[in-house]
mmCIF file of N, CA and C in Angstrom:
data_model
loop_
_atom_site.group_PDB
_atom_site.id
_atom_site.type_symbol
_atom_site.label_atom_id
_atom_site.label_comp_id
_atom_site.label_asym_id
_atom_site.label_seq_id
_atom_site.Cartn_x
_atom_site.Cartn_y
_atom_site.Cartn_z
ATOM 1 N N MET T 38 0.786 -1.163 -0.058
ATOM 2 C CA MET T 38 0.306 -0.284 0.386
ATOM 3 C C MET T 38 0.801 1.279 0.055
ATOM 4 N N ILE T 39 0.585 2.129 -1.035
ATOM 5 C CA ILE T 39 0.903 3.301 -0.857
ATOM 6 C C ILE T 39 0.232 4.389 -0.454
ATOM 7 N N GLU T 40 0.856 4.924 0.800
ATOM 8 C CA GLU T 40 -0.034 6.537 1.197
ATOM 9 C C GLU T 40 0.539 7.906 0.588
ATOM 10 N N THR T 41 -0.049 8.759 0.629
ATOM 11 C CA THR T 41 -0.022 9.976 -0.280
ATOM 12 C C THR T 41 0.308 10.986 0.868
ATOM 13 N N VAL T 42 1.307 11.765 0.937
ATOM 14 C CA VAL T 42 0.662 13.057 1.224
ATOM 15 C C VAL T 42 1.251 14.637 0.842
ATOM 16 N N GLU T 43 0.050 15.341 0.566
ATOM 17 C CA GLU T 43 0.852 16.261 0.165
ATOM 18 C C GLU T 43 0.972 17.658 0.765
ATOM 19 N N LEU T 44 1.796 18.048 0.576
ATOM 20 C CA LEU T 44 2.244 19.491 1.573
ATOM 21 C C LEU T 44 3.156 20.135 1.015
ATOM 22 N N GLN T 45 3.375 21.806 1.338
ATOM 23 C CA GLN T 45 4.315 22.574 0.371
ATOM 24 C C GLN T 45 5.515 22.353 1.447
ATOM 25 N N ALA T 46 6.586 22.826 0.222
ATOM 26 C CA ALA T 46 7.557 23.131 0.421
ATOM 27 C C ALA T 46 7.771 24.937 0.553
ATOM 28 N N VAL T 47 9.520 25.627 1.039
ATOM 29 C CA VAL T 47 9.215 27.059 1.041
ATOM 30 C C VAL T 47 10.762 26.915 0.260
ATOM 31 N N ALA T 48 10.755 28.052 -0.507
ATOM 32 C CA ALA T 48 12.418 28.603 -1.233
ATOM 33 C C ALA T 48 12.901 29.564 0.430
ATOM 34 N N ARG T 49 14.064 29.932 -0.152
ATOM 35 C CA ARG T 49 14.562 30.840 0.676
ATOM 36 C C ARG T 49 13.715 32.251 0.676
ATOM 37 N N ASP T 50 13.563 32.162 -0.892
ATOM 38 C CA ASP T 50 12.788 33.853 -1.192
ATOM 39 C C ASP T 50 11.016 33.771 0.004
ATOM 40 N N GLY T 51 11.244 32.903 0.530
ATOM 41 C CA GLY T 51 8.914 32.875 1.156
ATOM 42 C C GLY T 51 8.528 31.966 0.109
ATOM 43 N N SER T 52 8.424 31.640 -1.333
ATOM 44 C CA SER T 52 7.595 31.213 -1.805
ATOM 45 C C SER T 52 7.849 29.948 -1.977
ATOM 46 N N LEU T 53 6.277 29.425 -1.964
ATOM 47 C CA LEU T 53 5.324 27.735 -1.909
ATOM 48 C C LEU T 53 5.436 27.353 -2.976
ATOM 49 N N ARG T 54 5.474 26.208 -3.145
ATOM 50 C CA ARG T 54 5.558 25.233 -3.863
ATOM 51 C C ARG T 54 4.904 23.584 -3.427
ATOM 52 N N ARG T 55 3.904 23.733 -4.729
ATOM 53 C CA ARG T 55 3.121 21.790 -4.099
ATOM 54 C C ARG T 55 4.449 20.819 -4.247
ATOM 55 N N VAL T 56 4.305 20.025 -2.823
ATOM 56 C CA VAL T 56 4.889 18.280 -2.775
ATOM 57 C C VAL T 56 4.454 17.340 -2.681
ATOM 58 N N LYS T 57 4.252 16.423 -3.622
ATOM 59 C CA LYS T 57 3.344 15.117 -2.862
ATOM 60 C C LYS T 57 4.115 14.025 -2.726
ATOM 61 N N LEU T 58 4.490 13.843 -1.462
ATOM 62 C CA LEU T 58 5.201 12.269 -1.271
ATOM 63 C C LEU T 58 4.198 11.203 -1.280
ATOM 64 N N ALA T 59 5.174 10.017 -2.392
ATOM 65 C CA ALA T 59 4.539 8.452 -1.401
ATOM 66 C C ALA T 59 5.200 7.609 -0.956
ATOM 67 N N LEU T 60 4.643 7.411 0.153
ATOM 68 C CA LEU T 60 5.324 6.693 1.345
ATOM 69 C C LEU T 60 4.941 5.588 1.665
ATOM 70 N N GLU T 61 5.973 4.265 0.596
ATOM 71 C CA GLU T 61 5.766 2.676 0.919
ATOM 72 C C GLU T 61 6.380 2.053 1.735
ATOM 73 N N LEU T 62 6.122 1.567 2.567
ATOM 74 C CA LEU T 62 6.306 1.109 3.628
ATOM 75 C C LEU T 62 7.683 -0.458 3.255
ATOM 76 N N ALA T 63 7.278 -1.032 2.678
ATOM 77 C CA ALA T 63 7.354 -2.417 1.925
ATOM 78 C C ALA T 63 8.183 -2.241 1.283
ATOM 79 N N PRO T 64 9.613 -3.027 0.996
ATOM 80 C CA PRO T 64 10.432 -3.870 1.752
ATOM 81 C C PRO T 64 11.236 -2.931 3.083
ATOM 82 N N ARG T 65 11.647 -1.953 3.025
ATOM 83 C CA ARG T 65 11.501 -0.625 3.720
ATOM 84 C C ARG T 65 11.429 0.681 3.193
ATOM 85 N N PRO T 66 11.177 1.687 4.293
ATOM 86 C CA PRO T 66 10.219 2.707 4.375
ATOM 87 C C PRO T 66 10.951 3.822 2.771
ATOM 88 N N MET T 67 10.257 4.279 2.192
ATOM 89 C CA MET T 67 10.663 5.248 0.566
ATOM 90 C C MET T 67 9.602 6.403 0.757
ATOM 91 N N LEU T 68 10.061 7.441 0.249
ATOM 92 C CA LEU T 68 9.696 8.151 0.276
ATOM 93 C C LEU T 68 10.089 8.721 -1.196
ATOM 94 N N SER T 69 8.761 9.065 -2.459
ATOM 95 C CA SER T 69 9.028 9.144 -3.515
ATOM 96 C C SER T 69 8.828 10.493 -3.530
ATOM 97 N N VAL T 70 9.563 11.841 -4.021
ATOM 98 C CA VAL T 70 9.203 13.249 -3.908
ATOM 99 C C VAL T 70 9.108 13.503 -5.421
ATOM 100 N N GLU T 71 7.335 14.254 -5.575
ATOM 101 C CA GLU T 71 7.277 15.255 -6.699
ATOM 102 C C GLU T 71 6.732 16.835 -6.345
ATOM 103 N N LEU T 72 7.908 17.701 -6.864
ATOM 104 C CA LEU T 72 7.740 18.783 -6.796
ATOM 105 C C LEU T 72 6.972 19.308 -8.127
ATOM 106 N N GLU T 73 6.070 20.233 -7.928
ATOM 107 C CA GLU T 73 4.904 20.552 -8.228
ATOM 108 C C GLU T 73 4.278 19.936 -10.101
ATOM 109 N N GLY T 74 4.429 18.396 -9.796
ATOM 110 C CA GLY T 74 4.693 17.273 -10.963
ATOM 111 C C GLY T 74 5.699 17.312 -11.322
ATOM 112 N N ARG T 75 6.701 17.556 -11.287
ATOM 113 C CA ARG T 75 8.266 16.724 -11.665
ATOM 114 C C ARG T 75 8.951 15.983 -10.009
ATOM 115 N N ASP T 76 8.723 14.669 -10.974
ATOM 116 C CA ASP T 76 9.941 13.498 -10.399
ATOM 117 C C ASP T 76 11.267 14.048 -9.569
ATOM 118 N N LEU T 77 10.991 14.220 -8.356
ATOM 119 C CA LEU T 77 12.827 13.722 -7.989
ATOM 120 C C LEU T 77 13.613 12.640 -7.365
ATOM 121 N N GLY T 78 12.444 11.987 -7.530
ATOM 122 C CA GLY T 78 13.562 10.720 -7.040
ATOM 123 C C GLY T 78 13.086 10.723 -5.525
ATOM 124 N N SER T 79 13.494 9.834 -4.967
ATOM 125 C CA SER T 79 12.920 9.155 -3.657
ATOM 126 C C SER T 79 13.868 8.890 -2.656
ATOM 127 N N GLY T 80 13.741 9.014 -1.670
ATOM 128 C CA GLY T 80 14.443 9.071 -0.072
ATOM 129 C C GLY T 80 14.064 7.803 0.602
ATOM 130 N N SER T 81 15.421 6.624 0.713
ATOM 131 C CA SER T 81 15.014 5.506 1.491
ATOM 132 C C SER T 81 15.479 5.657 2.567
ATOM 133 N N GLY T 82 15.475 4.588 3.853
ATOM 134 C CA GLY T 82 15.748 4.146 5.174
ATOM 135 C C GLY T 82 15.307 3.148 5.835
ATOM 136 N N ASP T 83 15.888 3.169 6.769
ATOM 137 C CA ASP T 83 15.447 1.814 7.825
ATOM 138 C C ASP T 83 14.151 2.288 8.632
ATOM 139 N N ASN T 84 14.038 3.788 8.593
ATOM 140 C CA ASN T 84 12.528 3.857 8.765
ATOM 141 C C ASN T 84 12.406 5.363 8.418
ATOM 142 N N VAL T 85 10.418 5.723 8.383
ATOM 143 C CA VAL T 85 9.743 6.889 7.995
ATOM 144 C C VAL T 85 10.740 7.796 7.923
ATOM 145 N N LEU T 86 11.210 8.015 9.270
ATOM 146 C CA LEU T 86 12.172 9.497 9.427
ATOM 147 C C LEU T 86 13.535 9.669 8.909
ATOM 148 N N VAL T 87 14.022 8.484 8.456
ATOM 149 C CA VAL T 87 15.290 7.808 7.631
ATOM 150 C C VAL T 87 14.908 8.408 6.620
ATOM 151 N N ALA T 88 14.054 8.079 5.788
ATOM 152 C CA ALA T 88 12.979 8.235 4.342
ATOM 153 C C ALA T 88 13.280 9.342 4.317
ATOM 154 N N LEU T 89 12.714 10.308 5.610
ATOM 155 C CA LEU T 89 11.787 11.659 5.435
ATOM 156 C C LEU T 89 13.639 13.181 5.292
ATOM 157 N N MET T 90 14.184 12.006 6.076
ATOM 158 C CA MET T 90 15.455 13.201 5.680
ATOM 159 C C MET T 90 16.338 12.922 4.276
ATOM 160 N N ASN T 91 16.504 12.090 4.018
ATOM 161 C CA ASN T 91 16.548 11.535 2.687
ATOM 162 C C ASN T 91 15.804 12.646 1.739
ATOM 163 N N ALA T 92 14.459 13.025 1.908
ATOM 164 C CA ALA T 92 13.630 13.365 0.216
ATOM 165 C C ALA T 92 13.960 14.802 0.971
ATOM 166 N N ARG T 93 14.611 15.139 2.576
ATOM 167 C CA ARG T 93 14.367 16.184 2.652
ATOM 168 C C ARG T 93 15.232 16.676 2.051
ATOM 169 N N LEU T 94 16.550 15.774 2.037
ATOM 170 C CA LEU T 94 17.788 16.503 1.207
ATOM 171 C C LEU T 94 17.026 16.237 -0.048
ATOM 172 N N ILE T 95 16.906 16.116 -1.230
ATOM 173 C CA ILE T 95 16.502 15.679 -2.484
ATOM 174 C C ILE T 95 15.828 17.193 -2.879
ATOM 175 N N LEU T 96 14.791 17.671 -1.778
ATOM 176 C CA LEU T 96 14.006 18.938 -1.810
ATOM 177 C C LEU T 96 15.534 19.672 -1.443
ATOM 178 N N GLU T 97 16.191 19.466 -0.357
ATOM 179 C CA GLU T 97 17.203 20.810 -0.888
ATOM 180 C C GLU T 97 18.061 21.549 -1.703
ATOM 181 N N GLN T 98 18.482 20.187 -2.336
ATOM 182 C CA GLN T 98 19.750 20.422 -3.398
ATOM 183 C C GLN T 98 18.564 21.222 -4.931
ATOM 184 N N GLU T 99 16.945 21.846 -4.247
ATOM 185 C CA GLU T 99 16.440 22.445 -5.466
ATOM 186 C C GLU T 99 16.014 24.019 -4.054
ATOM 187 N N GLY T 100 16.610 23.841 -3.466
ATOM 188 C CA GLY T 100 16.756 25.104 -2.929
ATOM 189 C C GLY T 100 15.573 25.596 -1.797
ATOM 190 N N GLN T 101 14.720 24.376 -1.621
ATOM 191 C CA GLN T 101 13.589 23.891 -0.792
ATOM 192 C C GLN T 101 13.702 23.345 0.160
ATOM 193 N N LEU T 102 12.693 24.240 1.048
ATOM 194 C CA LEU T 102 12.286 23.309 2.465
ATOM 195 C C LEU T 102 11.132 22.337 2.682
ATOM 196 N N LEU T 103 10.972 21.321 3.348
ATOM 197 C CA LEU T 103 9.717 20.720 3.361
ATOM 198 C C LEU T 103 9.106 21.129 4.554
ATOM 199 N N CYS T 104 7.503 21.796 4.487
ATOM 200 C CA CYS T 104 7.345 21.977 5.136
ATOM 201 C C CYS T 104 6.043 20.996 5.805
ATOM 202 N N CYS T 105 7.194 20.211 6.414
ATOM 203 C CA CYS T 105 6.013 19.129 7.507
ATOM 204 C C CYS T 105 6.899 18.614 9.218
ATOM 205 N N GLN T 106 6.425 18.619 10.034
ATOM 206 C CA GLN T 106 6.733 18.517 11.158
ATOM 207 C C GLN T 106 8.041 17.631 11.390
ATOM 208 N N GLY T 107 8.485 16.945 11.005
ATOM 209 C CA GLY T 107 9.458 16.236 11.055
ATOM 210 C C GLY T 107 10.934 17.048 10.182
ATOM 211 N N ALA T 108 10.490 18.441 9.907
ATOM 212 C CA ALA T 108 11.727 19.103 9.458
ATOM 213 C C ALA T 108 11.571 20.926 10.434
ATOM 214 N N ARG T 109 10.706 20.741 11.598
ATOM 215 C CA ARG T 109 11.037 21.413 12.485
ATOM 216 C C ARG T 109 12.276 21.254 12.906
ATOM 217 N N VAL T 110 12.759 22.859 13.790
ATOM 218 C CA VAL T 110 14.220 22.103 14.418
ATOM 219 C C VAL T 110 14.629 21.760 15.321
ATOM 220 N N ASN T 111 12.835 21.622 15.982
ATOM 221 C CA ASN T 111 12.872 20.854 17.718
ATOM 222 C C ASN T 111 12.413 20.094 17.681
ATOM 223 N N VAL T 112 12.493 19.224 16.620
ATOM 224 C CA VAL T 112 11.668 17.722 16.464
ATOM 225 C C VAL T 112 12.714 16.509 15.973
ATOM 226 N N PHE T 113 12.496 15.562 17.238
ATOM 227 C CA PHE T 113 13.235 14.583 17.393
ATOM 228 C C PHE T 113 13.033 13.352 17.704
ATOM 229 N N ALA T 114 13.102 12.329 17.171
ATOM 230 C CA ALA T 114 13.035 10.823 17.533
ATOM 231 C C ALA T 114 13.594 10.248 17.899
ATOM 232 N N SER T 115 13.684 9.640 19.468
ATOM 233 C CA SER T 115 14.514 8.294 20.330
ATOM 234 C C SER T 115 14.475 7.042 19.051
ATOM 235 N N GLY T 116 15.677 6.229 19.322
ATOM 236 C CA GLY T 116 15.685 5.627 19.494
ATOM 237 C C GLY T 116 14.634 3.974 19.593
ATOM 238 N N MET T 117 14.159 4.919 21.114
ATOM 239 C CA MET T 117 13.214 3.676 21.418
ATOM 240 C C MET T 117 11.436 4.622 20.845
ATOM 241 N N LEU T 118 11.155 5.845 20.248
ATOM 242 C CA LEU T 118 10.512 5.969 19.495
ATOM 243 C C LEU T 118 10.694 5.574 17.854
ATOM 244 N N GLN T 119 11.794 5.580 16.970
ATOM 245 C CA GLN T 119 11.516 5.355 15.694
ATOM 246 C C GLN T 119 11.269 3.871 15.924
ATOM 247 N N GLN T 120 12.069 2.696 17.018
ATOM 248 C CA GLN T 120 11.577 1.873 16.667
ATOM 249 C C GLN T 120 10.040 1.748 16.912
ATOM 250 N N PHE T 121 9.074 2.213 18.021
ATOM 251 C CA PHE T 121 8.152 1.993 18.198
ATOM 252 C C PHE T 121 6.659 2.361 17.016
ATOM 253 N N SER T 122 7.112 4.054 16.500
ATOM 254 C CA SER T 122 6.364 4.157 15.496
ATOM 255 C C SER T 122 6.871 3.782 14.061
ATOM 256 N N GLY T 123 8.121 3.668 13.874
ATOM 257 C CA GLY T 123 8.219 3.247 12.489
ATOM 258 C C GLY T 123 9.270 4.090 11.849
ATOM 259 N N GLY T 124 9.186 5.170 13.241
ATOM 260 C CA GLY T 124 9.742 6.796 12.950
ATOM 261 C C GLY T 124 9.068 7.769 11.812
ATOM 262 N N ARG T 125 8.037 7.415 12.647
ATOM 263 C CA ARG T 125 6.519 8.067 12.242
ATOM 264 C C ARG T 125 6.585 9.363 12.963
ATOM 265 N N GLN T 126 6.922 8.819 14.156
ATOM 266 C CA GLN T 126 6.664 10.040 15.096
ATOM 267 C C GLN T 126 7.703 10.181 15.621
ATOM 268 N N ALA T 127 7.220 11.127 16.400
ATOM 269 C CA ALA T 127 8.764 12.524 16.898
ATOM 270 C C ALA T 127 8.213 13.397 18.107
ATOM 271 N N TYR T 128 9.390 13.579 19.154
ATOM 272 C CA TYR T 128 8.625 14.520 20.075
ATOM 273 C C TYR T 128 9.136 15.296 19.638
ATOM 274 N N VAL T 129 8.247 16.758 19.925
ATOM 275 C CA VAL T 129 8.669 18.377 20.320
ATOM 276 C C VAL T 129 9.873 18.362 21.306
ATOM 277 N N LEU T 130 11.176 19.377 21.442
ATOM 278 C CA LEU T 130 11.950 19.040 22.003
ATOM 279 C C LEU T 130 11.707 20.814 22.597
ATOM 280 N N THR T 131 11.474 20.725 24.200
ATOM 281 C CA THR T 131 11.904 21.897 24.832
ATOM 282 C C THR T 131 12.446 21.967 26.197
ATOM 283 N N ASP T 132 13.096 23.163 26.708
ATOM 284 C CA ASP T 132 13.534 23.342 27.643
ATOM 285 C C ASP T 132 12.457 22.986 28.836
ATOM 286 N N LYS T 133 11.873 23.015 29.005
ATOM 287 C CA LYS T 133 11.053 22.586 30.175
ATOM 288 C C LYS T 133 10.390 21.282 30.457
ATOM 289 N N GLN T 134 10.718 19.868 28.978
ATOM 290 C CA GLN T 134 10.052 19.188 29.843
ATOM 291 C C GLN T 134 11.476 17.655 28.863
ATOM 292 N N SER T 135 10.710 16.738 29.806
ATOM 293 C CA SER T 135 11.901 15.473 29.505
ATOM 294 C C SER T 135 11.532 14.831 28.554
ATOM 295 N N LEU T 136 12.003 14.126 27.604
ATOM 296 C CA LEU T 136 11.642 13.353 27.154
ATOM 297 C C LEU T 136 9.436 12.986 27.366
ATOM 298 N N ALA T 137 9.849 11.869 28.278
ATOM 299 C CA ALA T 137 8.745 11.702 28.840
ATOM 300 C C ALA T 137 7.508 12.014 28.282
ATOM 301 N N ASP T 138 7.788 13.585 28.553
ATOM 302 C CA ASP T 138 6.538 14.854 29.008
ATOM 303 C C ASP T 138 6.417 15.215 27.678
ATOM 304 N N SER T 139 6.909 15.141 26.386
ATOM 305 C CA SER T 139 7.030 15.783 25.224
ATOM 306 C C SER T 139 5.965 15.693 24.437
ATOM 307 N N GLU T 140 5.699 16.655 23.656
ATOM 308 C CA GLU T 140 4.745 16.418 22.427
ATOM 309 C C GLU T 140 5.455 14.863 21.806
ATOM 310 N N ILE T 141 4.061 14.480 21.365
ATOM 311 C CA ILE T 141 4.492 13.856 19.763
ATOM 312 C C ILE T 141 3.607 14.325 18.654
ATOM 313 N N VAL T 142 4.189 13.850 17.859
ATOM 314 C CA VAL T 142 3.759 14.764 16.583
ATOM 315 C C VAL T 142 4.516 13.500 15.186
ATOM 316 N N ASP T 143 3.244 13.445 13.924
ATOM 317 C CA ASP T 143 3.424 12.777 13.082
ATOM 318 C C ASP T 143 4.258 13.724 11.856
ATOM 319 N N ALA T 144 5.934 12.768 12.272
ATOM 320 C CA ALA T 144 7.003 13.641 11.279
ATOM 321 C C ALA T 144 6.344 14.289 9.733
ATOM 322 N N LEU T 145 5.129 13.419 9.391
ATOM 323 C CA LEU T 145 4.887 13.496 8.065
ATOM 324 C C LEU T 145 3.177 14.703 7.817
ATOM 325 N N ALA T 146 3.275 15.092 8.994
ATOM 326 C CA ALA T 146 2.235 16.042 9.001
ATOM 327 C C ALA T 146 2.256 17.615 8.866
ATOM 328 N N PRO T 147 1.443 18.186 9.006
ATOM 329 C CA PRO T 147 1.802 19.911 7.661
ATOM 330 C C PRO T 147 2.663 21.013 8.353
ATOM 331 N N ALA T 148 3.800 21.720 8.789
ATOM 332 C CA ALA T 148 4.117 22.583 9.325
ATOM 333 C C ALA T 148 4.159 23.861 8.622
ATOM 334 N N SER T 149 4.186 25.308 9.655
ATOM 335 C CA SER T 149 4.185 26.766 8.957
ATOM 336 C C SER T 149 5.370 26.734 8.180
ATOM 337 N N PRO T 150 5.804 27.084 7.196
ATOM 338 C CA PRO T 150 7.022 27.805 6.429
ATOM 339 C C PRO T 150 8.041 28.318 7.753
ATOM 340 N N ASP T 151 7.855 28.837 8.375
ATOM 341 C CA ASP T 151 8.559 30.007 9.020
ATOM 342 C C ASP T 151 9.060 28.597 10.761
ATOM 343 N N GLU T 152 9.015 27.687 10.718
ATOM 344 C CA GLU T 152 9.479 26.442 11.704
ATOM 345 C C GLU T 152 9.728 25.732 10.703
ATOM 346 N N VAL T 153 9.814 25.225 9.846
ATOM 347 C CA VAL T 153 11.206 24.444 9.109
ATOM 348 C C VAL T 153 12.327 24.774 8.799
ATOM 349 N N VAL T 154 13.366 24.004 9.326
ATOM 350 C CA VAL T 154 14.788 24.126 8.607
ATOM 351 C C VAL T 154 15.436 22.689 7.760
ATOM 352 N N THR T 155 17.031 23.135 7.258
ATOM 353 C CA THR T 155 17.795 22.130 6.745
ATOM 354 C C THR T 155 17.726 20.937 7.570
ATOM 355 N N VAL T 156 18.214 19.808 7.287
ATOM 356 C CA VAL T 156 18.810 18.911 7.568
ATOM 357 C C VAL T 156 19.460 18.889 9.021
ATOM 358 N N ALA T 157 20.920 20.173 8.056
ATOM 359 C CA ALA T 157 21.925 20.086 8.682
ATOM 360 C C ALA T 157 21.649 21.242 10.453
ATOM 361 N N GLU T 158 20.477 22.007 9.745
ATOM 362 C CA GLU T 158 20.445 23.148 11.304
ATOM 363 C C GLU T 158 19.573 22.108 11.948
ATOM 364 N N GLN T 159 18.749 21.807 11.555
ATOM 365 C CA GLN T 159 18.078 20.324 12.680
ATOM 366 C C GLN T 159 18.870 19.721 13.709
ATOM 367 N N ARG T 160 19.990 19.144 12.710
ATOM 368 C CA ARG T 160 20.847 18.057 13.387
ATOM 369 C C ARG T 160 21.734 18.574 14.321
ATOM 370 N N ALA T 161 22.383 19.794 13.848
ATOM 371 C CA ALA T 161 22.960 21.004 14.607
ATOM 372 C C ALA T 161 21.898 21.452 16.241
ATOM 373 N N PHE T 162 21.119 21.536 15.823
ATOM 374 C CA PHE T 162 19.851 22.212 16.485
ATOM 375 C C PHE T 162 19.896 20.566 18.437
ATOM 376 N N VAL T 163 19.640 19.990 17.784
ATOM 377 C CA VAL T 163 19.634 18.252 18.351
ATOM 378 C C VAL T 163 20.693 18.079 19.203
ATOM 379 N N PHE T 164 22.084 18.680 18.714
ATOM 380 C CA PHE T 164 23.120 17.410 18.791
ATOM 381 C C PHE T 164 23.176 18.937 20.409
ATOM 382 N N ARG T 165 23.246 20.134 19.957
ATOM 383 C CA ARG T 165 23.417 21.516 21.378
ATOM 384 C C ARG T 165 22.465 20.864 22.078
ATOM 385 N N PHE T 166 20.908 20.095 21.709
ATOM 386 C CA PHE T 166 19.955 20.603 23.181
ATOM 387 C C PHE T 166 20.573 19.339 23.954
ATOM 388 N N PHE T 167 20.889 18.246 23.272
ATOM 389 C CA PHE T 167 21.664 17.116 24.137
ATOM 390 C C PHE T 167 22.475 17.375 24.579
ATOM 391 N N LYS T 168 23.015 18.349 23.917
ATOM 392 C CA LYS T 168 24.858 18.685 24.356
ATOM 393 C C LYS T 168 25.493 17.375 24.271
ATOM 394 N N LEU T 169 25.813 17.389 23.162
ATOM 395 C CA LEU T 169 26.624 16.111 22.264
ATOM 396 C C LEU T 169 27.434 16.795 21.504
ATOM 397 N N ASP T 170 28.704 16.048 21.096
ATOM 398 C CA ASP T 170 29.864 16.272 20.119
ATOM 399 C C ASP T 170 29.733 16.001 18.933
ATOM 400 N N ASP T 171 29.340 16.945 17.899
ATOM 401 C CA ASP T 171 28.977 16.715 16.490
ATOM 402 C C ASP T 171 30.340 16.311 16.346
ATOM 403 N N ARG T 172 31.416 16.784 16.131
ATOM 404 C CA ARG T 172 32.449 16.343 15.939
ATOM 405 C C ARG T 172 33.305 14.589 15.832
ATOM 406 N N SER T 173 32.885 13.537 16.751
ATOM 407 C CA SER T 173 32.147 12.452 16.861
ATOM 408 C C SER T 173 31.681 11.462 15.390
ATOM 409 N N SER T 174 31.444 12.153 14.660
ATOM 410 C CA SER T 174 30.342 11.904 13.741
ATOM 411 C C SER T 174 31.086 11.694 12.398
ATOM 412 N N GLY T 175 31.939 12.942 12.081
ATOM 413 C CA GLY T 175 32.584 12.712 11.326
ATOM 414 C C GLY T 175 32.122 14.160 10.358
ATOM 415 N N GLN T 176 31.284 15.308 11.070
ATOM 416 C CA GLN T 176 30.347 16.268 10.467
ATOM 417 C C GLN T 176 31.324 17.194 11.260
ATOM 418 N N ALA T 177 31.271 18.299 10.223
ATOM 419 C CA ALA T 177 32.039 19.385 10.340
ATOM 420 C C ALA T 177 30.821 20.210 11.301
#
């Protein structure tokens, strides 16, 4: 079964474009990306969140940020939540709550264009939030 999700993408100048994602879960999660009717390819991964990250990278090459909950700067899924939800759900990180008390969102649900960031910006935020050393992963 293939689930279709229609979202928007935002460019640096603030212009919005239509994006259609086609999610196929078997044999492993894959998100096909269509930007205003043009097929851009697909992102896959061990779970939906990894496939989403790879689909976002495809859109970033086109100068677009995907407007979904999984692209918000403060959205993160622990390993346990990724395993429990297949990577479809993620936590909203705040300074005031532990992960156990955090809001959980559908990573593919729409988000406001002013809330979304690049994969690199999101990664940097998560590393700062958890006070982790990003150099250990080989990333600058």
